[in-house]
């Protein structure tokens, strides 16, 4: 037993990489200090979690008594600090950022470790375009890369898939699977419009954008709005953006939804989808809804995968190479 674990104690990353990582973290903190954005900390454990149908959170049990496990309370490791940070914003924090651990119950891979480091920040008074500009500044500061390009989701889909995602029907989407010779018979039987959209986007758009410079995709379909506002000028799209660079999805941001009733409807819709597809329903975060009800200031927020950013900065090809201990060494 001991012999099999002989080298498992050693870190996943080299000491040189860990030192460079620390220097990058200091540079990021200076970036926000120069802009008077306050660093905050929020809990990793919460009584509620995300209802997002594409995310699975870890859960644990808080025992009320060592001898009464039946009274244990379920707590969830957070997939991002978003809900708690919005409660701070509603309480008047002003612009804030956080560097923290986040947890997503997905298989480890080249770009994902189930426990990872996230940078998330919120700018009061910003819309999504202003926040995209600031994220672009951060990318140039950390990576010394070119300025980012920007494409609407609609235009990117037309350019690389060959169909308008805002007007196409489900059969027109499925026709693109054959037209592009994608080996995905399962998608031809898929009844969910957004699942097909997301598959085509991943296969044909993500693989082509952001190769020479970072690329923002913005104005996602309203059906994929998550916690973003629906656009005032075009109700078919939401004020949501994502950032891609060299084949890596780096960030996801919103001009934040402030309507508590609409947010509650979206959470309930997520849980209905979960139930319909045999997934466990998730407890809705009533404290977040109460914060929205009390008044979330007009703001934009973005979450960025810091380990992935470090991979790009240090020209590493696997996330294990930039974190102290990967999940198989934890």
PDB file of C-alpha atoms in Angstrom:
ATOM      1  CA  UNK A   1       0.000   0.000   0.000  1.00  0.00           C
ATOM      2  CA  UNK A   2       2.735   2.434   1.003  1.00  0.00           C
ATOM      3  CA  UNK A   3       4.810   1.708  -2.101  1.00  0.00           C
ATOM      4  CA  UNK A   4       1.883   2.613  -4.407  1.00  0.00           C
ATOM      5  CA  UNK A   5       1.631   6.004  -2.696  1.00  0.00           C
ATOM      6  CA  UNK A   6       5.384   6.663  -2.684  1.00  0.00           C
ATOM      7  CA  UNK A   7       5.240   9.655  -5.027  1.00  0.00           C
ATOM      8  CA  UNK A   8       1.605  10.716  -4.548  1.00  0.00           C
ATOM      9  CA  UNK A   9       2.555  13.261  -1.914  1.00  0.00           C
ATOM     10  CA  UNK A  10       4.264  15.463  -4.498  1.00  0.00           C
ATOM     11  CA  UNK A  11       2.414  18.439  -6.035  1.00  0.00           C
ATOM     12  CA  UNK A  12       0.836  18.347  -9.469  1.00  0.00           C
ATOM     13  CA  UNK A  13       2.595  21.604 -10.434  1.00  0.00           C
ATOM     14  CA  UNK A  14       6.285  22.395 -10.189  1.00  0.00           C
ATOM     15  CA  UNK A  15       7.524  24.889  -7.620  1.00  0.00           C
ATOM     16  CA  UNK A  16       8.523  27.241 -10.447  1.00  0.00           C
ATOM     17  CA  UNK A  17       4.955  27.214 -11.810  1.00  0.00           C
ATOM     18  CA  UNK A  18       3.484  27.761  -8.346  1.00  0.00           C
ATOM     19  CA  UNK A  19       5.761  30.778  -7.858  1.00  0.00           C
ATOM     20  CA  UNK A  20       4.710  32.189 -11.235  1.00  0.00           C
ATOM     21  CA  UNK A  21       1.076  31.545 -10.329  1.00  0.00           C
ATOM     22  CA  UNK A  22       1.500  33.539  -7.102  1.00  0.00           C
ATOM     23  CA  UNK A  23       2.959  36.442  -9.088  1.00  0.00           C
ATOM     24  CA  UNK A  24      -0.045  36.376 -11.435  1.00  0.00           C
ATOM     25  CA  UNK A  25      -2.441  36.427  -8.470  1.00  0.00           C
ATOM     26  CA  UNK A  26      -0.645  39.486  -7.090  1.00  0.00           C
ATOM     27  CA  UNK A  27      -0.922  41.187 -10.508  1.00  0.00           C
ATOM     28  CA  UNK A  28      -4.679  40.483 -10.620  1.00  0.00           C
ATOM     29  CA  UNK A  29      -5.178  41.902  -7.136  1.00  0.00           C
ATOM     30  CA  UNK A  30      -3.270  45.055  -8.147  1.00  0.00           C
ATOM     31  CA  UNK A  31      -5.543  45.368 -11.197  1.00  0.00           C
ATOM     32  CA  UNK A  32      -8.618  45.586  -8.966  1.00  0.00           C
ATOM     33  CA  UNK A  33      -6.951  47.721  -6.277  1.00  0.00           C
ATOM     34  CA  UNK A  34      -6.117  50.312  -8.949  1.00  0.00           C
ATOM     35  CA  UNK A  35      -9.822  50.407  -9.866  1.00  0.00           C
ATOM     36  CA  UNK A  36     -11.042  50.629  -6.259  1.00  0.00           C
ATOM     37  CA  UNK A  37     -12.853  47.276  -6.436  1.00  0.00           C
ATOM     38  CA  UNK A  38     -13.017  45.719  -2.972  1.00  0.00           C
ATOM     39  CA  UNK A  39     -11.939  42.130  -2.339  1.00  0.00           C
ATOM     40  CA  UNK A  40     -14.474  40.075  -0.368  1.00  0.00           C
ATOM     41  CA  UNK A  41     -14.914  36.565   0.985  1.00  0.00           C
ATOM     42  CA  UNK A  42     -18.137  34.567   1.086  1.00  0.00           C
ATOM     43  CA  UNK A  43     -18.939  31.038   2.320  1.00  0.00           C
ATOM     44  CA  UNK A  44     -18.142  27.923   0.307  1.00  0.00           C
ATOM     45  CA  UNK A  45     -20.992  26.100   2.064  1.00  0.00           C
ATOM     46  CA  UNK A  46     -24.617  27.146   1.654  1.00  0.00           C
ATOM     47  CA  UNK A  47     -28.070  25.830   2.497  1.00  0.00           C
ATOM     48  CA  UNK A  48     -29.110  26.281  -1.161  1.00  0.00           C
ATOM     49  CA  UNK A  49     -27.433  25.838  -4.519  1.00  0.00           C
ATOM     50  CA  UNK A  50     -27.824  26.504  -8.222  1.00  0.00           C
ATOM     51  CA  UNK A  51     -30.763  25.051 -10.128  1.00  0.00           C
ATOM     52  CA  UNK A  52     -28.864  25.316 -13.449  1.00  0.00           C
ATOM     53  CA  UNK A  53     -29.587  22.098 -15.362  1.00  0.00           C
ATOM     54  CA  UNK A  54     -26.007  21.930 -16.655  1.00  0.00           C
ATOM     55  CA  UNK A  55     -24.334  22.137 -13.241  1.00  0.00           C
ATOM     56  CA  UNK A  56     -24.117  19.592 -10.437  1.00  0.00           C
ATOM     57  CA  UNK A  57     -22.978  20.643  -6.980  1.00  0.00           C
ATOM     58  CA  UNK A  58     -21.395  18.612  -4.204  1.00  0.00           C
ATOM     59  CA  UNK A  59     -23.339  18.236  -0.967  1.00  0.00           C
ATOM     60  CA  UNK A  60     -22.426  17.311   2.575  1.00  0.00           C
ATOM     61  CA  UNK A  61     -24.175  16.830   5.919  1.00  0.00           C
ATOM     62  CA  UNK A  62     -23.877  19.117   8.931  1.00  0.00           C
ATOM     63  CA  UNK A  63     -24.681  17.033  11.978  1.00  0.00           C
ATOM     64  CA  UNK A  64     -26.858  18.675  14.603  1.00  0.00           C
ATOM     65  CA  UNK A  65     -25.424  16.160  17.047  1.00  0.00           C
ATOM     66  CA  UNK A  66     -22.786  13.462  16.770  1.00  0.00           C
ATOM     67  CA  UNK A  67     -25.414  10.984  17.967  1.00  0.00           C
ATOM     68  CA  UNK A  68     -28.381  12.209  15.900  1.00  0.00           C
ATOM     69  CA  UNK A  69     -27.485  11.956  12.233  1.00  0.00           C
ATOM     70  CA  UNK A  70     -31.177  11.986  11.301  1.00  0.00           C
ATOM     71  CA  UNK A  71     -31.196  15.688  12.157  1.00  0.00           C
ATOM     72  CA  UNK A  72     -28.329  16.485   9.787  1.00  0.00           C
ATOM     73  CA  UNK A  73     -28.671  19.555   7.574  1.00  0.00           C
ATOM     74  CA  UNK A  74     -27.707  19.289   3.906  1.00  0.00           C
ATOM     75  CA  UNK A  75     -25.219  21.933   2.802  1.00  0.00           C
ATOM     76  CA  UNK A  76     -23.855  22.512  -0.691  1.00  0.00           C
ATOM     77  CA  UNK A  77     -20.382  23.437  -1.874  1.00  0.00           C
ATOM     78  CA  UNK A  78     -20.869  26.423  -4.133  1.00  0.00           C
ATOM     79  CA  UNK A  79     -20.377  26.222  -7.890  1.00  0.00           C
ATOM     80  CA  UNK A  80     -19.577  29.948  -7.801  1.00  0.00           C
ATOM     81  CA  UNK A  81     -19.819  32.727  -5.178  1.00  0.00           C
ATOM     82  CA  UNK A  82     -22.468  34.550  -7.217  1.00  0.00           C
ATOM     83  CA  UNK A  83     -25.469  34.295  -4.910  1.00  0.00           C
ATOM     84  CA  UNK A  84     -23.616  35.414  -1.785  1.00  0.00           C
ATOM     85  CA  UNK A  85     -21.860  38.240  -3.620  1.00  0.00           C
ATOM     86  CA  UNK A  86     -25.197  39.545  -4.855  1.00  0.00           C
ATOM     87  CA  UNK A  87     -26.400  39.626  -1.257  1.00  0.00           C
ATOM     88  CA  UNK A  88     -23.398  41.842  -0.450  1.00  0.00           C
ATOM     89  CA  UNK A  89     -24.224  44.074  -3.419  1.00  0.00           C
ATOM     90  CA  UNK A  90     -27.828  44.416  -2.264  1.00  0.00           C
ATOM     91  CA  UNK A  91     -26.518  45.469   1.148  1.00  0.00           C
ATOM     92  CA  UNK A  92     -24.528  48.319  -0.394  1.00  0.00           C
ATOM     93  CA  UNK A  93     -21.035  46.882  -0.819  1.00  0.00           C
ATOM     94  CA  UNK A  94     -20.321  48.701  -4.056  1.00  0.00           C
ATOM     95  CA  UNK A  95     -18.004  47.135  -6.644  1.00  0.00           C
ATOM     96  CA  UNK A  96     -16.500  43.862  -5.389  1.00  0.00           C
ATOM     97  CA  UNK A  97     -14.366  40.929  -6.490  1.00  0.00           C
ATOM     98  CA  UNK A  98     -13.412  37.550  -5.064  1.00  0.00           C
ATOM     99  CA  UNK A  99     -10.757  34.911  -5.703  1.00  0.00           C
ATOM    100  CA  UNK A 100     -12.051  31.672  -4.239  1.00  0.00           C
ATOM    101  CA  UNK A 101     -12.454  27.925  -4.540  1.00  0.00           C
ATOM    102  CA  UNK A 102     -15.485  26.699  -6.446  1.00  0.00           C
ATOM    103  CA  UNK A 103     -16.727  23.124  -6.823  1.00  0.00           C
ATOM    104  CA  UNK A 104     -18.495  21.387  -9.707  1.00  0.00           C
ATOM    105  CA  UNK A 105     -19.299  17.698  -9.708  1.00  0.00           C
ATOM    106  CA  UNK A 106     -17.938  16.897 -13.161  1.00  0.00           C
ATOM    107  CA  UNK A 107     -15.213  14.535 -14.338  1.00  0.00           C
ATOM    108  CA  UNK A 108     -11.688  15.910 -14.172  1.00  0.00           C
ATOM    109  CA  UNK A 109     -10.083  16.635 -17.515  1.00  0.00           C
ATOM    110  CA  UNK A 110      -7.634  18.830 -19.346  1.00  0.00           C
ATOM    111  CA  UNK A 111      -9.487  22.056 -18.466  1.00  0.00           C
ATOM    112  CA  UNK A 112     -11.437  21.029 -15.347  1.00  0.00           C
ATOM    113  CA  UNK A 113     -10.663  19.955 -11.796  1.00  0.00           C
ATOM    114  CA  UNK A 114     -13.736  19.372  -9.577  1.00  0.00           C
ATOM    115  CA  UNK A 115     -12.244  21.873  -7.097  1.00  0.00           C
ATOM    116  CA  UNK A 116     -10.954  24.930  -8.935  1.00  0.00           C
ATOM    117  CA  UNK A 117     -10.162  28.601  -8.439  1.00  0.00           C
ATOM    118  CA  UNK A 118     -12.581  31.245  -9.666  1.00  0.00           C
ATOM    119  CA  UNK A 119     -12.257  34.989 -10.067  1.00  0.00           C
ATOM    120  CA  UNK A 120     -15.640  36.690  -9.922  1.00  0.00           C
ATOM    121  CA  UNK A 121     -16.378  40.406  -9.875  1.00  0.00           C
ATOM    122  CA  UNK A 122     -19.296  42.837 -10.044  1.00  0.00           C
ATOM    123  CA  UNK A 123     -19.279  46.424 -11.244  1.00  0.00           C
ATOM    124  CA  UNK A 124     -22.113  48.658 -10.062  1.00  0.00           C
ATOM    125  CA  UNK A 125     -23.382  50.918 -12.837  1.00  0.00           C
ATOM    126  CA  UNK A 126     -21.806  48.820 -15.614  1.00  0.00           C
ATOM    127  CA  UNK A 127     -23.650  47.067 -18.411  1.00  0.00           C
ATOM    128  CA  UNK A 128     -22.265  43.951 -20.098  1.00  0.00           C
ATOM    129  CA  UNK A 129     -20.366  45.935 -22.731  1.00  0.00           C
ATOM    130  CA  UNK A 130     -18.500  47.974 -20.113  1.00  0.00           C
ATOM    131  CA  UNK A 131     -17.628  44.813 -18.229  1.00  0.00           C
ATOM    132  CA  UNK A 132     -16.432  43.118 -21.435  1.00  0.00           C
ATOM    133  CA  UNK A 133     -14.107  46.096 -21.961  1.00  0.00           C
ATOM    134  CA  UNK A 134     -12.707  45.752 -18.436  1.00  0.00           C
ATOM    135  CA  UNK A 135     -12.243  41.998 -18.824  1.00  0.00           C
ATOM    136  CA  UNK A 136     -10.393  42.714 -22.074  1.00  0.00           C
ATOM    137  CA  UNK A 137      -8.069  45.044 -20.135  1.00  0.00           C
ATOM    138  CA  UNK A 138      -7.436  42.296 -17.556  1.00  0.00           C
ATOM    139  CA  UNK A 139      -6.635  39.777 -20.295  1.00  0.00           C
ATOM    140  CA  UNK A 140      -4.107  42.144 -21.877  1.00  0.00           C
ATOM    141  CA  UNK A 141      -2.580  42.853 -18.452  1.00  0.00           C
ATOM    142  CA  UNK A 142      -2.168  39.180 -17.536  1.00  0.00           C
ATOM    143  CA  UNK A 143      -1.471  37.620 -20.935  1.00  0.00           C
ATOM    144  CA  UNK A 144       0.026  40.515 -22.946  1.00  0.00           C
ATOM    145  CA  UNK A 145      -2.359  39.424 -25.699  1.00  0.00           C
ATOM    146  CA  UNK A 146      -4.042  41.399 -28.449  1.00  0.00           C
ATOM    147  CA  UNK A 147      -7.298  43.233 -27.794  1.00  0.00           C
ATOM    148  CA  UNK A 148     -10.335  40.974 -27.937  1.00  0.00           C
ATOM    149  CA  UNK A 149     -12.708  40.629 -30.850  1.00  0.00           C
ATOM    150  CA  UNK A 150     -16.482  40.544 -30.392  1.00  0.00           C
ATOM    151  CA  UNK A 151     -19.252  38.690 -32.197  1.00  0.00           C
ATOM    152  CA  UNK A 152     -22.926  38.331 -31.414  1.00  0.00           C
ATOM    153  CA  UNK A 153     -24.043  34.753 -30.814  1.00  0.00           C
ATOM    154  CA  UNK A 154     -26.294  35.135 -33.844  1.00  0.00           C
ATOM    155  CA  UNK A 155     -23.506  36.255 -36.173  1.00  0.00           C
ATOM    156  CA  UNK A 156     -21.066  33.605 -34.914  1.00  0.00           C
ATOM    157  CA  UNK A 157     -23.662  30.903 -35.509  1.00  0.00           C
ATOM    158  CA  UNK A 158     -24.398  32.161 -39.033  1.00  0.00           C
ATOM    159  CA  UNK A 159     -20.666  32.370 -39.840  1.00  0.00           C
ATOM    160  CA  UNK A 160     -19.612  28.956 -38.561  1.00  0.00           C
ATOM    161  CA  UNK A 161     -22.780  26.828 -38.517  1.00  0.00           C
ATOM    162  CA  UNK A 162     -24.581  28.330 -41.496  1.00  0.00           C
ATOM    163  CA  UNK A 163     -27.982  28.990 -39.964  1.00  0.00           C
ATOM    164  CA  UNK A 164     -29.579  31.788 -37.921  1.00  0.00           C
ATOM    165  CA  UNK A 165     -30.111  30.461 -34.368  1.00  0.00           C
ATOM    166  CA  UNK A 166     -32.803  33.059 -33.637  1.00  0.00           C
ATOM    167  CA  UNK A 167     -35.049  32.090 -36.540  1.00  0.00           C
ATOM    168  CA  UNK A 168     -34.201  28.434 -37.337  1.00  0.00           C
ATOM    169  CA  UNK A 169     -36.473  25.584 -36.284  1.00  0.00           C
ATOM    170  CA  UNK A 170     -35.230  22.351 -34.758  1.00  0.00           C
ATOM    171  CA  UNK A 171     -35.134  20.481 -38.071  1.00  0.00           C
ATOM    172  CA  UNK A 172     -32.985  23.169 -39.661  1.00  0.00           C
ATOM    173  CA  UNK A 173     -30.550  22.813 -36.770  1.00  0.00           C
ATOM    174  CA  UNK A 174     -30.406  19.038 -37.161  1.00  0.00           C
ATOM    175  CA  UNK A 175     -29.682  19.421 -40.869  1.00  0.00           C
ATOM    176  CA  UNK A 176     -26.427  21.140 -39.921  1.00  0.00           C
ATOM    177  CA  UNK A 177     -25.248  18.002 -38.109  1.00  0.00           C
ATOM    178  CA  UNK A 178     -25.215  16.120 -41.429  1.00  0.00           C
ATOM    179  CA  UNK A 179     -24.043  19.085 -43.486  1.00  0.00           C
ATOM    180  CA  UNK A 180     -20.923  19.424 -41.326  1.00  0.00           C
ATOM    181  CA  UNK A 181     -20.366  15.632 -41.173  1.00  0.00           C
ATOM    182  CA  UNK A 182     -20.629  15.545 -37.393  1.00  0.00           C
ATOM    183  CA  UNK A 183     -20.649  12.049 -35.935  1.00  0.00           C
ATOM    184  CA  UNK A 184     -23.553  12.564 -33.555  1.00  0.00           C
ATOM    185  CA  UNK A 185     -26.538  10.323 -34.266  1.00  0.00           C
ATOM    186  CA  UNK A 186     -27.789  10.958 -30.750  1.00  0.00           C
ATOM    187  CA  UNK A 187     -28.329  14.654 -31.464  1.00  0.00           C
ATOM    188  CA  UNK A 188     -30.621  13.806 -34.392  1.00  0.00           C
ATOM    189  CA  UNK A 189     -33.025  12.224 -31.904  1.00  0.00           C
ATOM    190  CA  UNK A 190     -32.706  15.069 -29.383  1.00  0.00           C
ATOM    191  CA  UNK A 191     -36.031  16.891 -28.781  1.00  0.00           C
ATOM    192  CA  UNK A 192     -34.593  19.878 -26.886  1.00  0.00           C
ATOM    193  CA  UNK A 193     -33.832  22.914 -29.063  1.00  0.00           C
ATOM    194  CA  UNK A 194     -31.230  24.415 -26.719  1.00  0.00           C
ATOM    195  CA  UNK A 195     -29.342  21.147 -26.332  1.00  0.00           C
ATOM    196  CA  UNK A 196     -28.874  21.043 -30.106  1.00  0.00           C
ATOM    197  CA  UNK A 197     -27.880  24.722 -30.174  1.00  0.00           C
ATOM    198  CA  UNK A 198     -25.268  24.143 -27.497  1.00  0.00           C
ATOM    199  CA  UNK A 199     -23.889  21.068 -29.265  1.00  0.00           C
ATOM    200  CA  UNK A 200     -23.494  22.899 -32.579  1.00  0.00           C
ATOM    201  CA  UNK A 201     -21.987  25.907 -30.824  1.00  0.00           C
ATOM    202  CA  UNK A 202     -19.410  23.735 -29.029  1.00  0.00           C
ATOM    203  CA  UNK A 203     -18.493  21.741 -32.128  1.00  0.00           C
ATOM    204  CA  UNK A 204     -18.470  24.440 -34.796  1.00  0.00           C
ATOM    205  CA  UNK A 205     -18.172  27.863 -33.141  1.00  0.00           C
ATOM    206  CA  UNK A 206     -15.927  27.344 -30.115  1.00  0.00           C
ATOM    207  CA  UNK A 207     -13.370  25.461 -32.191  1.00  0.00           C
ATOM    208  CA  UNK A 208     -12.980  28.335 -34.652  1.00  0.00           C
ATOM    209  CA  UNK A 209     -13.040  31.521 -32.590  1.00  0.00           C
ATOM    210  CA  UNK A 210     -10.421  33.186 -30.405  1.00  0.00           C
ATOM    211  CA  UNK A 211      -7.341  31.582 -31.888  1.00  0.00           C
ATOM    212  CA  UNK A 212      -5.167  34.677 -32.450  1.00  0.00           C
ATOM    213  CA  UNK A 213      -6.846  36.995 -29.960  1.00  0.00           C
ATOM    214  CA  UNK A 214      -9.521  36.516 -27.276  1.00  0.00           C
ATOM    215  CA  UNK A 215     -13.089  36.523 -28.589  1.00  0.00           C
ATOM    216  CA  UNK A 216     -16.262  37.652 -26.858  1.00  0.00           C
ATOM    217  CA  UNK A 217     -19.551  36.061 -27.868  1.00  0.00           C
ATOM    218  CA  UNK A 218     -22.450  38.183 -26.618  1.00  0.00           C
ATOM    219  CA  UNK A 219     -26.249  38.388 -26.780  1.00  0.00           C
ATOM    220  CA  UNK A 220     -26.916  34.710 -26.126  1.00  0.00           C
ATOM    221  CA  UNK A 221     -30.423  33.402 -26.901  1.00  0.00           C
ATOM    222  CA  UNK A 222     -32.993  34.384 -24.268  1.00  0.00           C
ATOM    223  CA  UNK A 223     -33.560  30.685 -23.546  1.00  0.00           C
ATOM    224  CA  UNK A 224     -29.940  30.548 -22.294  1.00  0.00           C
ATOM    225  CA  UNK A 225     -30.093  33.726 -20.235  1.00  0.00           C
ATOM    226  CA  UNK A 226     -29.336  32.117 -16.826  1.00  0.00           C
ATOM    227  CA  UNK A 227     -29.150  35.143 -14.473  1.00  0.00           C
ATOM    228  CA  UNK A 228     -28.872  37.793 -17.216  1.00  0.00           C
ATOM    229  CA  UNK A 229     -31.382  40.425 -18.287  1.00  0.00           C
ATOM    230  CA  UNK A 230     -33.337  40.041 -21.490  1.00  0.00           C
ATOM    231  CA  UNK A 231     -32.244  42.708 -23.965  1.00  0.00           C
ATOM    232  CA  UNK A 232     -34.528  45.753 -24.173  1.00  0.00           C
ATOM    233  CA  UNK A 233     -34.092  46.083 -27.939  1.00  0.00           C
ATOM    234  CA  UNK A 234     -34.458  42.410 -28.901  1.00  0.00           C
ATOM    235  CA  UNK A 235     -36.347  40.065 -26.593  1.00  0.00           C
ATOM    236  CA  UNK A 236     -34.926  37.066 -28.454  1.00  0.00           C
ATOM    237  CA  UNK A 237     -31.538  37.602 -26.777  1.00  0.00           C
ATOM    238  CA  UNK A 238     -30.131  38.115 -23.296  1.00  0.00           C
ATOM    239  CA  UNK A 239     -27.390  40.426 -22.055  1.00  0.00           C
ATOM    240  CA  UNK A 240     -24.987  37.562 -21.503  1.00  0.00           C
ATOM    241  CA  UNK A 241     -21.458  37.078 -22.829  1.00  0.00           C
ATOM    242  CA  UNK A 242     -18.726  34.450 -22.805  1.00  0.00           C
ATOM    243  CA  UNK A 243     -14.999  34.782 -23.508  1.00  0.00           C
ATOM    244  CA  UNK A 244     -12.919  32.276 -25.479  1.00  0.00           C
ATOM    245  CA  UNK A 245      -9.194  32.126 -26.195  1.00  0.00           C
ATOM    246  CA  UNK A 246      -7.099  29.425 -27.864  1.00  0.00           C
ATOM    247  CA  UNK A 247      -9.864  26.844 -27.601  1.00  0.00           C
ATOM    248  CA  UNK A 248     -10.621  27.533 -23.921  1.00  0.00           C
ATOM    249  CA  UNK A 249     -13.857  28.926 -22.485  1.00  0.00           C
ATOM    250  CA  UNK A 250     -12.590  31.409 -19.909  1.00  0.00           C
ATOM    251  CA  UNK A 251     -15.455  33.519 -18.604  1.00  0.00           C
ATOM    252  CA  UNK A 252     -19.225  33.900 -18.423  1.00  0.00           C
ATOM    253  CA  UNK A 253     -20.792  37.267 -17.656  1.00  0.00           C
ATOM    254  CA  UNK A 254     -24.146  39.037 -17.386  1.00  0.00           C
ATOM    255  CA  UNK A 255     -25.809  42.392 -17.208  1.00  0.00           C
ATOM    256  CA  UNK A 256     -27.410  41.111 -14.056  1.00  0.00           C
ATOM    257  CA  UNK A 257     -31.094  40.373 -13.645  1.00  0.00           C
ATOM    258  CA  UNK A 258     -32.506  42.407 -10.744  1.00  0.00           C
ATOM    259  CA  UNK A 259     -36.138  41.258 -10.906  1.00  0.00           C
ATOM    260  CA  UNK A 260     -36.767  38.848  -7.996  1.00  0.00           C
ATOM    261  CA  UNK A 261     -40.021  37.496  -9.415  1.00  0.00           C
ATOM    262  CA  UNK A 262     -38.458  36.743 -12.801  1.00  0.00           C
ATOM    263  CA  UNK A 263     -35.484  35.074 -11.106  1.00  0.00           C
ATOM    264  CA  UNK A 264     -37.827  32.898  -9.034  1.00  0.00           C
ATOM    265  CA  UNK A 265     -39.658  31.872 -12.226  1.00  0.00           C
ATOM    266  CA  UNK A 266     -36.367  30.866 -13.842  1.00  0.00           C
ATOM    267  CA  UNK A 267     -35.335  28.796 -10.819  1.00  0.00           C
ATOM    268  CA  UNK A 268     -38.708  27.032 -10.826  1.00  0.00           C
ATOM    269  CA  UNK A 269     -38.429  26.397 -14.569  1.00  0.00           C
ATOM    270  CA  UNK A 270     -34.990  24.833 -14.047  1.00  0.00           C
ATOM    271  CA  UNK A 271     -36.360  22.512 -11.377  1.00  0.00           C
ATOM    272  CA  UNK A 272     -39.282  21.533 -13.580  1.00  0.00           C
ATOM    273  CA  UNK A 273     -36.802  20.611 -16.340  1.00  0.00           C
ATOM    274  CA  UNK A 274     -34.760  18.636 -13.830  1.00  0.00           C
ATOM    275  CA  UNK A 275     -37.786  16.702 -12.667  1.00  0.00           C
ATOM    276  CA  UNK A 276     -38.900  15.986 -16.229  1.00  0.00           C
ATOM    277  CA  UNK A 277     -35.444  14.598 -17.107  1.00  0.00           C
ATOM    278  CA  UNK A 278     -34.962  12.517 -13.968  1.00  0.00           C
ATOM    279  CA  UNK A 279     -32.508  14.856 -12.238  1.00  0.00           C
ATOM    280  CA  UNK A 280     -32.766  15.847  -8.602  1.00  0.00           C
ATOM    281  CA  UNK A 281     -34.505  19.161  -7.956  1.00  0.00           C
ATOM    282  CA  UNK A 282     -32.371  21.703  -6.095  1.00  0.00           C
ATOM    283  CA  UNK A 283     -33.323  23.931  -3.166  1.00  0.00           C
ATOM    284  CA  UNK A 284     -33.953  27.489  -4.341  1.00  0.00           C
ATOM    285  CA  UNK A 285     -31.894  30.178  -2.620  1.00  0.00           C
ATOM    286  CA  UNK A 286     -34.590  32.206  -0.882  1.00  0.00           C
ATOM    287  CA  UNK A 287     -31.976  34.509   0.650  1.00  0.00           C
ATOM    288  CA  UNK A 288     -30.835  35.545  -2.821  1.00  0.00           C
ATOM    289  CA  UNK A 289     -34.434  36.200  -3.862  1.00  0.00           C
ATOM    290  CA  UNK A 290     -34.963  38.287  -0.719  1.00  0.00           C
ATOM    291  CA  UNK A 291     -31.834  40.289  -1.560  1.00  0.00           C
ATOM    292  CA  UNK A 292     -33.114  40.908  -5.090  1.00  0.00           C
ATOM    293  CA  UNK A 293     -36.481  41.927  -3.641  1.00  0.00           C
ATOM    294  CA  UNK A 294     -34.790  44.443  -1.363  1.00  0.00           C
ATOM    295  CA  UNK A 295     -32.996  45.941  -4.351  1.00  0.00           C
ATOM    296  CA  UNK A 296     -29.946  44.784  -6.281  1.00  0.00           C
ATOM    297  CA  UNK A 297     -28.183  47.784  -7.828  1.00  0.00           C
ATOM    298  CA  UNK A 298     -27.846  47.970 -11.593  1.00  0.00           C
ATOM    299  CA  UNK A 299     -24.646  46.015 -12.213  1.00  0.00           C
ATOM    300  CA  UNK A 300     -22.767  43.586 -14.427  1.00  0.00           C
ATOM    301  CA  UNK A 301     -20.838  40.558 -13.196  1.00  0.00           C
ATOM    302  CA  UNK A 302     -18.496  37.948 -14.601  1.00  0.00           C
ATOM    303  CA  UNK A 303     -16.955  34.666 -13.443  1.00  0.00           C
ATOM    304  CA  UNK A 304     -13.557  33.649 -14.827  1.00  0.00           C
ATOM    305  CA  UNK A 305     -11.759  30.318 -14.444  1.00  0.00           C
ATOM    306  CA  UNK A 306      -8.431  31.382 -12.948  1.00  0.00           C
ATOM    307  CA  UNK A 307      -6.671  28.037 -13.386  1.00  0.00           C
ATOM    308  CA  UNK A 308      -7.439  28.205 -17.111  1.00  0.00           C
ATOM    309  CA  UNK A 309      -6.125  31.775 -17.266  1.00  0.00           C
ATOM    310  CA  UNK A 310      -2.918  30.635 -15.552  1.00  0.00           C
ATOM    311  CA  UNK A 311      -2.631  27.777 -18.075  1.00  0.00           C
ATOM    312  CA  UNK A 312      -2.658  30.334 -20.888  1.00  0.00           C
ATOM    313  CA  UNK A 313      -0.285  32.727 -19.143  1.00  0.00           C
ATOM    314  CA  UNK A 314       2.282  29.988 -18.454  1.00  0.00           C
ATOM    315  CA  UNK A 315       1.699  28.084 -21.706  1.00  0.00           C
ATOM    316  CA  UNK A 316       0.665  24.893 -19.917  1.00  0.00           C
ATOM    317  CA  UNK A 317      -1.486  22.271 -21.642  1.00  0.00           C
ATOM    318  CA  UNK A 318      -3.240  20.671 -18.642  1.00  0.00           C
ATOM    319  CA  UNK A 319      -4.937  22.169 -15.596  1.00  0.00           C
ATOM    320  CA  UNK A 320      -3.080  19.723 -13.329  1.00  0.00           C
ATOM    321  CA  UNK A 321       0.150  21.531 -14.230  1.00  0.00           C
ATOM    322  CA  UNK A 322      -0.974  24.832 -12.641  1.00  0.00           C
ATOM    323  CA  UNK A 323      -2.653  23.684  -9.402  1.00  0.00           C
ATOM    324  CA  UNK A 324      -0.918  22.464  -6.267  1.00  0.00           C
ATOM    325  CA  UNK A 325      -2.721  19.134  -6.052  1.00  0.00           C
ATOM    326  CA  UNK A 326      -5.126  17.777  -8.665  1.00  0.00           C
ATOM    327  CA  UNK A 327      -8.126  15.729  -7.551  1.00  0.00           C
ATOM    328  CA  UNK A 328      -6.227  12.442  -7.996  1.00  0.00           C
ATOM    329  CA  UNK A 329      -3.557  13.706  -5.590  1.00  0.00           C
ATOM    330  CA  UNK A 330      -5.878  15.428  -3.122  1.00  0.00           C
TER     331      UNK A 330
END
